Amino acid sequence: MDLYIDKTTEKEVISIKVIENGAPRIRLLGIVEPDTCDAQGILKAVAQKCEENQLNLSNCLTATAADGASVHFGKTTGVLTRLQQQSAPWMIKVQCIAHRLELCLKDAFKETYFTQIDDLLTRLYSLYRRSAKKWRQLKDLGEALEEHVLKPTRAQGTRWINHRRKALVALAANYRSLSVHLLQGADEPGQDKVKLKASRVVASQTALLRQREKPGSYLRPFLNAFTSTSSAGVFEFKGVAISHHSTSDEAFRHQRVEIVNRITDCISQRFATFSTDPVLLAAEIFDPHNMPENISAIEPYGDEEVQRLCEHFEPLLLSNGCNVAEVER
């Protein structure tokens, strides 16, 4: 059995992965509110749900997955460490892949041009969140321009990649209305005055997108919305003129290489266990895609991996009546 733990601010979502009739199944064990949000409180909540469902972790638990928070992955007192110590020393600890990918991108984008994009998205979100008047003006302006205006959203959050995607979709959809509204209010005093930095951002993005042979479903409408004008070095996006700097192409080519390298390095670091952990590597024999096509190669396939898995999970296998010696033959 594999255990999955995810948390909100106050509740823990506990699910399990089991084998039923030879097929893997995901089952929701329960949603529980721990007495405390520390490792001891979460562990108590997990134990309570397992007891309610008559699950003995010491004779069924093989792996546990959770997000990378220290309360889960702390080396000495984390929830997963305590599970290993108290119930299953053989248990494999797996950090949520979705969280790892988000952290990879977050690390890769630090101190790059994307910080300016985030600054723009944050300013727009704050501007229209604080002022109902400005949001109403933007909607009225959108109606006058016959455009459906999306409310600017936060670019940060628990699901960071999706938050950023939604914020960028809103920016692209509202670009014309935002440009007109912000230019109209450019002379207004006070802290709500916002400079529209999007022109250079979008122009630089265009220079990068032109180098993509097959833009995806999100990029294609954005790219198609750009049109050239009679003025040299000027483009239009939804009717708004955008100046194009001569250094944009070269700068974005350089940034693209740098950011791709950063992402690659971050992924290599955060996913290193998948290429170095001997137990995880051995478990790859259960992936049907790894089965050899040559029939003669099937007989010896996975012998070493099965032996390694049997050695690692031997206490668990023996407690469930498995003849380990017979399996390894």
CSV table of C-alpha atoms in Angstrom, one decimal:
chain,number,residue,atom,x,y,z
A,1,MET,CA,0.0,0.0,0.0
A,2,ASP,CA,1.2,3.5,-0.8
A,3,LEU,CA,0.1,6.4,1.4
A,4,TYR,CA,-0.5,10.0,0.0
A,5,ILE,CA,-0.7,13.0,2.3
A,6,ASP,CA,-1.7,16.5,1.2
A,7,LYS,CA,-2.6,19.5,3.3
A,8,THR,CA,-4.5,22.7,3.2
A,9,THR,CA,-4.2,25.4,5.9
A,10,GLU,CA,-6.2,23.4,8.4
A,11,LYS,CA,-7.0,19.9,7.0
A,12,GLU,CA,-5.1,16.9,5.8
A,13,VAL,CA,-6.2,14.8,2.8
A,14,ILE,CA,-5.2,11.2,3.1
A,15,SER,CA,-5.5,8.7,0.3
A,16,ILE,CA,-4.0,5.3,-0.5
A,17,LYS,CA,-2.9,3.4,-3.5
A,18,VAL,CA,-3.7,-0.4,-3.3
A,19,ILE,CA,-3.7,-3.4,-5.6
A,20,GLU,CA,-7.2,-4.8,-6.2
A,21,ASN,CA,-7.4,-7.9,-8.5
A,22,GLY,CA,-4.0,-7.1,-9.9
A,23,ALA,CA,-4.8,-3.5,-10.8
A,24,PRO,CA,-3.7,-0.3,-8.9
A,25,ARG,CA,-6.5,1.7,-7.4
A,26,ILE,CA,-6.6,5.1,-5.6
A,27,ARG,CA,-8.9,5.3,-2.6
A,28,LEU,CA,-9.6,8.3,-0.4
A,29,LEU,CA,-8.9,7.3,3.2
A,30,GLY,CA,-10.4,10.5,4.6
A,31,ILE,CA,-10.1,14.2,5.3
A,32,VAL,CA,-9.1,15.1,8.8
A,33,GLU,CA,-8.3,18.2,10.8
A,34,PRO,CA,-5.3,17.5,13.0
A,35,ASP,CA,-5.2,18.8,16.6
A,36,THR,CA,-2.0,20.6,15.8
A,37,CYS,CA,-0.3,21.3,12.5
A,38,ASP,CA,3.1,19.9,13.5
A,39,ALA,CA,4.5,16.5,12.6
A,40,GLN,CA,3.1,14.9,15.8
A,41,GLY,CA,-0.5,16.2,15.1
A,42,ILE,CA,-0.4,15.1,11.5
A,43,LEU,CA,1.0,11.7,12.4
A,44,LYS,CA,-1.8,11.2,15.0
A,45,ALA,CA,-4.4,12.1,12.4
A,46,VAL,CA,-3.0,9.6,9.9
A,47,ALA,CA,-2.9,6.9,12.5
A,48,GLN,CA,-6.5,7.7,13.4
A,49,LYS,CA,-7.7,7.3,9.9
A,50,CYS,CA,-5.8,4.1,9.4
A,51,GLU,CA,-7.2,2.7,12.6
A,52,GLU,CA,-10.8,3.6,11.5
A,53,ASN,CA,-10.2,1.7,8.2
A,54,GLN,CA,-8.5,-1.3,10.0
A,55,LEU,CA,-5.1,-0.7,8.3
A,56,ASN,CA,-2.0,-1.8,10.0
A,57,LEU,CA,0.9,0.3,8.4
A,58,SER,CA,3.5,-2.1,9.7
A,59,ASN,CA,2.3,-4.9,7.4
A,60,CYS,CA,1.1,-3.1,4.3
A,61,LEU,CA,2.9,0.3,3.9
A,62,THR,CA,5.5,0.4,1.1
A,63,ALA,CA,5.8,4.1,0.3
A,64,THR,CA,4.5,7.5,1.3
A,65,ALA,CA,4.2,10.7,-0.9
A,66,ALA,CA,3.7,14.2,0.4
A,67,ASP,CA,4.7,17.8,-0.6
A,68,GLY,CA,8.2,19.0,0.3
A,69,ALA,CA,7.3,20.9,3.5
A,70,SER,CA,9.7,20.4,6.4
A,71,VAL,CA,6.8,19.1,8.5
A,72,HIS,CA,6.6,16.1,6.2
A,73,PHE,CA,10.2,15.7,5.1
A,74,GLY,CA,12.1,16.8,8.2
A,75,LYS,CA,15.2,14.5,8.6
A,76,THR,CA,14.7,13.9,12.3
A,77,THR,CA,11.1,14.7,13.3
A,78,GLY,CA,9.2,14.9,9.9
A,79,VAL,CA,6.0,12.9,9.4
A,80,LEU,CA,7.6,10.5,6.9
A,81,THR,CA,10.7,10.0,9.1
A,82,ARG,CA,8.5,9.1,12.1
A,83,LEU,CA,6.5,6.7,9.9
A,84,GLN,CA,9.7,4.9,9.0
A,85,GLN,CA,10.8,4.8,12.6
A,86,GLN,CA,7.5,3.7,14.1
A,87,SER,CA,5.9,1.5,11.5
A,88,ALA,CA,7.9,0.8,8.3
A,89,PRO,CA,11.7,1.1,8.2
A,90,TRP,CA,11.6,0.0,4.5
A,91,MET,CA,9.1,2.7,3.5
A,92,ILE,CA,10.2,4.8,0.5
A,93,LYS,CA,9.7,8.6,0.9
A,94,VAL,CA,8.6,10.3,-2.3
A,95,GLN,CA,8.2,14.1,-2.7
A,96,CYS,CA,5.2,15.1,-4.8
A,97,ILE,CA,6.4,15.4,-8.4
A,98,ALA,CA,4.0,18.3,-9.2
A,99,HIS,CA,5.5,20.3,-6.3
A,100,ARG,CA,9.0,19.5,-7.4
A,101,LEU,CA,8.3,20.7,-10.9
A,102,GLU,CA,6.9,24.0,-9.6
A,103,LEU,CA,9.9,24.5,-7.4
A,104,CYS,CA,12.2,23.8,-10.3
A,105,LEU,CA,10.6,26.5,-12.3
A,106,LYS,CA,10.5,28.9,-9.4
A,107,ASP,CA,14.2,28.4,-8.8
A,108,ALA,CA,15.0,28.8,-12.5
A,109,PHE,CA,13.1,32.1,-12.8
A,110,LYS,CA,14.9,33.8,-9.9
A,111,GLU,CA,16.9,36.8,-11.0
A,112,THR,CA,15.8,36.6,-14.6
A,113,TYR,CA,13.5,38.7,-16.8
A,114,PHE,CA,10.5,36.9,-15.4
A,115,THR,CA,10.8,38.9,-12.2
A,116,GLN,CA,9.7,41.9,-14.2
A,117,ILE,CA,6.8,40.0,-15.6
A,118,ASP,CA,5.8,39.0,-12.0
A,119,ASP,CA,6.1,42.6,-10.9
A,120,LEU,CA,3.7,43.7,-13.6
A,121,LEU,CA,1.2,41.0,-12.8
A,122,THR,CA,1.3,41.8,-9.1
A,123,ARG,CA,0.8,45.5,-9.7
A,124,LEU,CA,-2.2,44.9,-11.9
A,125,TYR,CA,-3.7,42.5,-9.4
A,126,SER,CA,-3.2,44.9,-6.5
A,127,LEU,CA,-4.5,47.9,-8.5
A,128,TYR,CA,-7.9,46.3,-9.4
A,129,ARG,CA,-8.3,44.3,-6.2
A,130,ARG,CA,-7.9,47.4,-4.0
A,131,SER,CA,-10.2,49.7,-6.0
A,132,ALA,CA,-13.7,48.6,-6.9
A,133,LYS,CA,-14.0,51.9,-8.8
A,134,LYS,CA,-11.1,51.1,-11.1
A,135,TRP,CA,-12.3,47.6,-11.7
A,136,ARG,CA,-15.7,49.0,-12.7
A,137,GLN,CA,-14.1,51.5,-15.0
A,138,LEU,CA,-12.1,48.7,-16.7
A,139,LYS,CA,-15.2,46.6,-17.2
A,140,ASP,CA,-17.1,49.6,-18.7
A,141,LEU,CA,-14.2,50.3,-21.0
A,142,GLY,CA,-14.1,46.7,-22.1
A,143,GLU,CA,-17.8,46.9,-23.0
A,144,ALA,CA,-17.2,50.1,-24.9
A,145,LEU,CA,-14.4,48.3,-26.9
A,146,GLU,CA,-16.7,45.2,-27.3
A,147,GLU,CA,-14.2,43.1,-25.3
A,148,HIS,CA,-14.8,40.6,-22.5
A,149,VAL,CA,-12.6,41.7,-19.6
A,150,LEU,CA,-11.1,39.1,-17.2
A,151,LYS,CA,-10.3,40.3,-13.7
A,152,PRO,CA,-6.5,40.3,-13.1
A,153,THR,CA,-5.6,37.4,-10.8
A,154,ARG,CA,-2.8,36.6,-8.5
A,155,ALA,CA,0.4,35.3,-10.2
A,156,GLN,CA,1.5,33.6,-7.0
A,157,GLY,CA,-0.1,30.9,-4.9
A,158,THR,CA,-0.1,27.2,-3.8
A,159,ARG,CA,-0.4,26.0,-7.4
A,160,TRP,CA,2.1,28.6,-8.7
A,161,ILE,CA,2.3,27.6,-12.3
A,162,ASN,CA,-1.5,27.6,-12.8
A,163,HIS,CA,-1.8,30.9,-11.0
A,164,ARG,CA,0.8,32.5,-13.4
A,165,ARG,CA,-0.9,30.9,-16.4
A,166,LYS,CA,-4.3,32.4,-15.5
A,167,ALA,CA,-2.7,35.8,-14.8
A,168,LEU,CA,-1.0,35.8,-18.2
A,169,VAL,CA,-4.2,34.7,-19.9
A,170,ALA,CA,-6.0,37.6,-18.3
A,171,LEU,CA,-3.3,40.1,-19.3
A,172,ALA,CA,-3.4,39.0,-22.9
A,173,ALA,CA,-7.2,39.1,-23.0
A,174,ASN,CA,-7.4,42.5,-21.4
A,175,TYR,CA,-4.4,44.1,-23.1
A,176,ARG,CA,-6.2,46.7,-25.2
A,177,SER,CA,-8.6,47.7,-22.4
A,178,LEU,CA,-5.8,47.8,-19.8
A,179,SER,CA,-3.6,50.0,-22.1
A,180,VAL,CA,-6.4,52.5,-22.6
A,181,HIS,CA,-7.4,52.6,-19.0
A,182,LEU,CA,-3.9,52.9,-17.6
A,183,LEU,CA,-3.0,55.6,-20.0
A,184,GLN,CA,-6.2,57.5,-19.1
A,185,GLY,CA,-5.2,57.4,-15.5
A,186,ALA,CA,-1.5,58.1,-16.0
A,187,ASP,CA,-1.8,61.7,-14.8
A,188,GLU,CA,-3.7,60.8,-11.6
A,189,PRO,CA,-1.8,61.4,-8.3
A,190,GLY,CA,-1.3,58.9,-5.5
A,191,GLN,CA,0.1,55.4,-5.1
A,192,ASP,CA,-2.4,53.8,-7.5
A,193,LYS,CA,-0.4,55.3,-10.5
A,194,VAL,CA,1.0,52.3,-12.4
A,195,LYS,CA,3.4,52.4,-15.3
A,196,LEU,CA,2.5,50.0,-18.1
A,197,LYS,CA,5.6,47.9,-18.5
A,198,ALA,CA,3.9,45.4,-20.7
A,199,SER,CA,4.9,46.9,-24.0
A,200,ARG,CA,8.6,45.9,-23.8
A,201,VAL,CA,7.6,42.6,-22.1
A,202,VAL,CA,5.3,41.6,-24.9
A,203,ALA,CA,7.6,42.7,-27.7
A,204,SER,CA,10.4,40.7,-26.2
A,205,GLN,CA,8.1,37.7,-25.8
A,206,THR,CA,7.3,38.0,-29.5
A,207,ALA,CA,10.9,37.8,-30.5
A,208,LEU,CA,11.2,34.6,-28.5
A,209,LEU,CA,7.9,33.1,-29.9
A,210,ARG,CA,9.0,33.7,-33.5
A,211,GLN,CA,11.8,31.2,-32.9
A,212,ARG,CA,9.3,28.5,-31.9
A,213,GLU,CA,8.5,26.2,-34.8
A,214,LYS,CA,5.2,25.0,-33.4
A,215,PRO,CA,3.7,27.2,-30.7
A,216,GLY,CA,1.3,25.5,-28.4
A,217,SER,CA,-2.4,26.1,-27.8
A,218,TYR,CA,-1.7,28.9,-25.3
A,219,LEU,CA,1.0,30.6,-27.4
A,220,ARG,CA,-0.6,30.4,-30.8
A,221,PRO,CA,-3.5,32.8,-30.3
A,222,PHE,CA,-1.2,35.2,-28.6
A,223,LEU,CA,1.3,35.1,-31.4
A,224,ASN,CA,-1.3,35.4,-34.1
A,225,ALA,CA,-2.7,38.6,-32.5
A,226,PHE,CA,0.5,40.5,-33.4
A,227,THR,CA,0.6,42.4,-36.7
A,228,SER,CA,3.3,44.6,-38.2
A,229,THR,CA,2.7,48.2,-39.0
A,230,SER,CA,4.1,50.7,-41.6
A,231,SER,CA,6.4,52.1,-39.1
A,232,ALA,CA,9.8,50.3,-38.8
A,233,GLY,CA,10.2,48.4,-35.5
A,234,VAL,CA,6.6,48.9,-34.4
A,235,PHE,CA,4.0,46.1,-33.9
A,236,GLU,CA,0.4,46.1,-32.9
A,237,PHE,CA,-1.2,43.8,-30.3
A,238,LYS,CA,-5.0,44.2,-30.1
A,239,GLY,CA,-4.7,47.6,-31.7
A,240,VAL,CA,-2.1,48.9,-29.2
A,241,ALA,CA,1.2,50.0,-30.8
A,242,ILE,CA,4.3,48.3,-29.3
A,243,SER,CA,7.8,49.4,-30.0
A,244,HIS,CA,10.3,46.7,-30.8
A,245,HIS,CA,13.9,47.3,-29.7
A,246,SER,CA,16.7,46.1,-31.9
A,247,THR,CA,18.3,44.2,-29.0
A,248,SER,CA,15.2,42.3,-28.1
A,249,ASP,CA,15.9,39.3,-30.4
A,250,GLU,CA,19.4,38.8,-29.2
A,251,ALA,CA,18.5,39.4,-25.5
A,252,PHE,CA,15.7,36.9,-25.6
A,253,ARG,CA,17.8,34.3,-27.4
A,254,HIS,CA,20.3,34.6,-24.6
A,255,GLN,CA,17.7,34.5,-21.9
A,256,ARG,CA,16.0,31.5,-23.4
A,257,VAL,CA,19.2,29.5,-23.3
A,258,GLU,CA,20.0,30.7,-19.8
A,259,ILE,CA,16.5,29.9,-18.5
A,260,VAL,CA,16.4,26.5,-20.2
A,261,ASN,CA,19.7,25.6,-18.7
A,262,ARG,CA,18.5,26.8,-15.3
A,263,ILE,CA,15.4,24.6,-15.5
A,264,THR,CA,17.4,21.6,-16.6
A,265,ASP,CA,19.8,22.1,-13.7
A,266,CYS,CA,17.0,22.5,-11.2
A,267,ILE,CA,15.2,19.4,-12.5
A,268,SER,CA,18.4,17.4,-12.3
A,269,GLN,CA,18.9,18.5,-8.7
A,270,ARG,CA,15.3,18.0,-7.4
A,271,PHE,CA,14.7,14.7,-9.2
A,272,ALA,CA,18.2,13.2,-8.5
A,273,THR,CA,16.7,10.4,-6.4
A,274,PHE,CA,14.8,9.0,-9.4
A,275,SER,CA,18.1,8.2,-11.1
A,276,THR,CA,20.2,7.3,-8.0
A,277,ASP,CA,17.8,5.5,-5.6
A,278,PRO,CA,18.4,1.7,-6.2
A,279,VAL,CA,14.9,0.8,-5.0
A,280,LEU,CA,13.1,3.3,-7.3
A,281,LEU,CA,15.3,2.2,-10.2
A,282,ALA,CA,14.5,-1.5,-9.5
A,283,ALA,CA,10.8,-0.7,-9.5
A,284,GLU,CA,11.0,0.4,-13.1
A,285,ILE,CA,10.6,-3.2,-14.2
A,286,PHE,CA,6.9,-3.0,-13.4
A,287,ASP,CA,6.5,-0.3,-16.1
A,288,PRO,CA,5.1,-2.2,-19.2
A,289,HIS,CA,7.0,0.2,-21.4
A,290,ASN,CA,10.3,-1.2,-20.2
A,291,MET,CA,9.4,-4.8,-21.1
A,292,PRO,CA,11.8,-6.2,-23.8
A,293,GLU,CA,10.3,-6.8,-27.2
A,294,ASN,CA,12.6,-9.7,-27.9
A,295,ILE,CA,10.9,-12.8,-26.4
A,296,SER,CA,14.3,-14.4,-25.6
A,297,ALA,CA,15.2,-11.4,-23.4
A,298,ILE,CA,12.0,-11.8,-21.2
A,299,GLU,CA,13.2,-14.8,-19.2
A,300,PRO,CA,16.2,-13.0,-17.5
A,301,TYR,CA,14.4,-9.7,-17.5
A,302,GLY,CA,14.2,-8.1,-14.0
A,303,ASP,CA,16.0,-10.8,-12.1
A,304,GLU,CA,18.4,-8.5,-10.4
A,305,GLU,CA,15.7,-5.9,-9.8
A,306,VAL,CA,13.3,-8.4,-8.1
A,307,GLN,CA,16.1,-9.6,-5.9
A,308,ARG,CA,16.9,-6.0,-4.8
A,309,LEU,CA,13.2,-5.3,-4.1
A,310,CYS,CA,12.9,-8.5,-2.1
A,311,GLU,CA,15.9,-7.6,0.0
A,312,HIS,CA,14.6,-4.1,0.7
A,313,PHE,CA,11.0,-5.1,1.5
A,314,GLU,CA,11.9,-8.5,3.1
A,315,PRO,CA,10.4,-7.7,6.6
A,316,LEU,CA,7.2,-6.6,5.0
A,317,LEU,CA,7.0,-9.6,2.6
A,318,LEU,CA,7.7,-12.1,5.4
A,319,SER,CA,5.0,-10.5,7.7
A,320,ASN,CA,2.5,-11.1,4.9
A,321,GLY,CA,3.5,-14.8,4.5
A,322,CYS,CA,5.5,-14.4,1.3
A,323,ASN,CA,8.2,-17.0,0.6
A,324,VAL,CA,11.0,-14.6,-0.3
A,325,ALA,CA,13.4,-17.4,-1.2
A,326,GLU,CA,10.9,-18.8,-3.7
A,327,VAL,CA,10.4,-15.4,-5.3
A,328,GLU,CA,14.1,-14.8,-5.9
A,329,ARG,CA,14.5,-18.2,-7.7
